Amino acid sequence: MTSAVMDAHHSEAHHEPAKGIKRWLYATNHKDIGTMYLVLSLVMFLTGGVMALIIRSELFQPGLQFIAPNVFNQMTTMHALVMVFGAVMPAFVGLANWMIPLMIGAPDMALPRMNNWSFWILPFAFLMLVSTFFMPGGAPASGWTMYPPLVLQTGDAFPFLIFSVHLLGISSIMGAINIIVTIVNMRAPDMSLLKMPMFVWTWLITAYLLLAVMPVLAGAVTMLLTDQFFGTSFFLAAGGGDPVMYQHIFWFFGHPEVYILILPAFGVVSEIIPTFARKPLFGHDSMVYAASSIAFLSFIVWAHHMFTVGMPLTGQLFFMFSTMLIAVPTGVKIFNWVATMWRGAMTFETPMLFSLAILFLFTIGGFSGLMLAIVPADIQYHDSYFVVAHFHYVLVPGSVFAIMAAVYYWLPKWTGHMYNEKLGKVHFWLSTVFINVTFFPMHFLGLAGMPRRIPDYSTQFTDFNAIASVGAVGYGLSQLLFVYVVVQCVRGKGEKASSEVWDNPKGLEWTVPSPAPYHTFEVPPKISSSSTFS
Amino acid sequence: MRLPTRPQGEFSMLRKVYLSVLGLLGASRANADWALNMPRGVTRLSAETYDLHMQIFYWCCAIALVVFGVMIYSLIRHRKSVGAKPATFSHSMKAEVIWTTIPIIILLILAVPSARTVIELEDSRKPDMTVVITAYQWRWHYRYTGQDVEFYSSLARTSGDARRLDSGIDPFTVDNYLLDVDNPLVVPVGSKVRLLLTANDVVHSWWVPELAIKKDAIPGFMNETWFKAETVGTYRGQCAELCGMDHGYMPIVVNVVEPQAYAAWLASKQPAATQSAATN
Amino acid sequence: MTKGEQPTMDPSDSKKPEPIDRTLAGRLVLLAIAMFGFGFLLVPIYDVFCEITGLGGKTNDVAFTVEESVEQDRTVQLGFVTTVNGYAPWEFSAEVEEMAIHPGGIYEATFIATNLTDEFKTAQAVPSVAPSQAAKYFKKLECFCFTTQEFMPGETKEMPVRFIVESDLPDYIDTITLSYTFFDTARQTDTVAAAGLNTH
Ligand SMILES: [Cu+2]
């Protein structure tokens, strides 16, 4: 394999990046594509954030102030679609593109042209999705879960919604194939599977999850399409179909999707904590097994999203128990991180701060997840703000914080300059305070009986909603600071970064200069015992 | 999107900010409470649900205390700035076994009472009465089987007027804003009420927190659930499944009344023909 | 992900290490296609699953033949509920609202529907049984729901259903409801569309 890699590289080796727009349009370099993914993700994050702020402004006080109820529903639907498929997933794919070749000592991704495709599909998919706001009937307003029959009431946007979901799926599948092939075939010669860094491991598992469930989502939305336009009745009771079946198929995709959004975050945390604790990751192998069992369990818990649809008793019990079981491997991961910190010599640079916040706040999301597993209690929590609080606690201080931690951690490697540590820390503290101000009160709202996805509410929910809205505005504005810090770093305003960047970090990515040259590891590296922790 | 132009809107927004600040300082207000927790409810199962909720919550607190405690201790003691030297250990079979086993034991402790309550929830035997609930975009329809009583239940007029964009009506002046209906569901206290739920158009969900009932209403399908309210009172809830534009405007009001009052109410709702047939 | 849209590996691409890549990538593409198919396979799987567990309260949709073996000492309350979906123009009701039955016995019930328009109309009745655990014991020998029903303008039809509740119905079920929802077959989807997209 080694010689194959080298041969393959003779023809294109050492050529410099093309100039101007062509460099990006025809990009096949994993670093360029990674950068494009990350930029797109940031744009989508801000877009989805604006929608969130519109939602929170409307909910600041009872009564309708700004938008009509149907526009509100479009906002919640698009916020979710944009954040899940536009912000979080592309960000992790971008990180994978940048870092996986650097971490396993590969010269590039295995399938660079497919890589170009899988990226360039995305901007068009999102343009199409966002353009639905201007169509008769407006943007999709049936929630990102797209439950029939409601989703079939979507106006002209409907086929565009389905088609953009198809495109997003194709992009994800191509990305996943690329990542798997890269990891399996292009590791440096001495890097056995169990020696792989955790970020690579979690991405390998994530890629298999993507490959397994994105096509199922594509199937489900295709059935919606044919139900709407071609007279089938997959989900229409009148023709012998069943709307609940859609929910089963959707969540068969949807629950693994949750882990697609969080496993790479686990990987990031597993990279960062050892570096700043100056101590090897505790229980590397058990982390791999934990991530794999989480992935496996994610296929048999889907109906815990549907405890109120009317399921046989045995079904309810099965899905309750299997869901509770997920707490075990998730706990193992948390405990292993704590053990990694234990008796280390910690310093608290921005990436470490974000990782520590993940440990605390993701765990809170995990606790509410465990509570949601209990069927009788779930009947009360379901579709209330308690659920909104829960999944924002796992997605924002879980996935989004991990993405930001990763950006701060690897930004000096990408740009060759340190970011402004002081501003980074300010960004961290603002984000962490405001995220709690935003989402913690939602637990109370849900328990007190406020349903989710409503544009207006009864007056007893006023105070916590007002607090949440203030927090959301604060969190949103704080992210502008993040943009500023990143832009300044990219523009080379910080001090020069060494190739190691941090205090003796482990991993192959720290053996190449900062900024990482356009082509790296054209000759596979030798792995010395000092460059990995295991 | 545009800013409200009416002076009232601005006034109420300012007032809201002011009151929120007051609230943060610990002041309490009459029409906005600081409910932090799930209601204990008025049925035996709602109380059981509440207890389960609290039990798992306390377990989470206990686990959080231990895990966060260890983390905080480590964050204080094992930092470079206090001269900590990093250890090099990276495995411990013993530790892994311990922190895999303990959660499993806790889960088993939680699973048993949860399963028991689920089984009780499913036990719809021997109902005293049955109400068929049909969900519409965006109102509820109730039909008392065998009683010839049926009616729609929609958002109360007062809320309906105030909820419009630029209505000029301050929601704080409306009683039970968005949680009031024209025709409430009336049931006798202490009776086992079986609910059959279906929908006319899209999926809805019937939720009354005090009854600890939430069940989806699905077009073409008949779902079943039940409750037995132990306390007289008025209990309010909302549609819980996104059902389109006015999803936020289809509240549920259940009046639990003494049996005599229920009989009188029922008689007043029945058409004259049924009434005379019943008395004969 | 439709099959045609799957990316193909460009043979002229010189950047990749051959040929290990290609077999693995090919297999992964096949896996994705297979999973797309699996999404559709879930439809029949779901139906079988419903049949076994009674999930969704679904009952048999073709006539069933069975021997009668009445359990005289056990009585189950059977209620009938009728719904017309999407404000379709029918009046639809059961002749009796409730009957007491013995498991194992064959019974007949009649439903009455009137076409409220002066047009020719067809309807599909969709049955559902609550509690759903009872569905698999509820067997229809003859039902107006097996086929679509045609209505002349203003026509009123009496429609029978013959059924048996099998005697192995679990003890914990003492009340069953058979519900029929009438759907106008001419407008499966646009009923809801019309109801849903109005504006203020
Ligand atoms: Cu509704």
PDB file of C-alpha atoms and ligand atoms in Angstrom, chain B residues 135-138 140 202-205 239-243 246-247 250, ligand 1:
ATOM      1  CA  ALA B 135     -58.942  16.531  16.647  1.00  0.00           C
ATOM      2  CA  TYR B 136     -59.460  19.076  13.916  1.00  0.00           C
ATOM      3  CA  GLN B 137     -57.275  21.837  12.587  1.00  0.00           C
ATOM      4  CA  TRP B 138     -57.604  23.610  15.052  1.00  0.00           C
ATOM      5  CA  TRP B 140     -61.298  19.517  19.488  1.00  0.00           C
ATOM      6  CA  VAL B 202     -53.271  15.690  10.639  1.00  0.00           C
ATOM      7  CA  VAL B 203     -51.708  14.263  13.783  1.00  0.00           C
ATOM      8  CA  HIS B 204     -52.547  16.110  16.997  1.00  0.00           C
ATOM      9  CA  SER B 205     -51.859  15.220  20.589  1.00  0.00           C
ATOM     10  CA  CYS B 239     -52.348  20.258  21.672  1.00  0.00           C
ATOM     11  CA  ALA B 240     -48.828  18.873  21.889  1.00  0.00           C
ATOM     12  CA  GLU B 241     -48.128  17.723  18.342  1.00  0.00           C
ATOM     13  CA  LEU B 242     -47.363  20.324  15.697  1.00  0.00           C
ATOM     14  CA  CYS B 243     -50.511  20.407  13.575  1.00  0.00           C
ATOM     15  CA  ASP B 246     -52.800  27.359  14.692  1.00  0.00           C
ATOM     16  CA  HIS B 247     -51.215  24.512  16.609  1.00  0.00           C
ATOM     17  CA  MET B 250     -56.177  24.604  20.398  1.00  0.00           C
TER      18      MET B 250
HETATM   19 CU    CU D   1     -53.344  20.144  17.135  1.00  0.00          CU
END
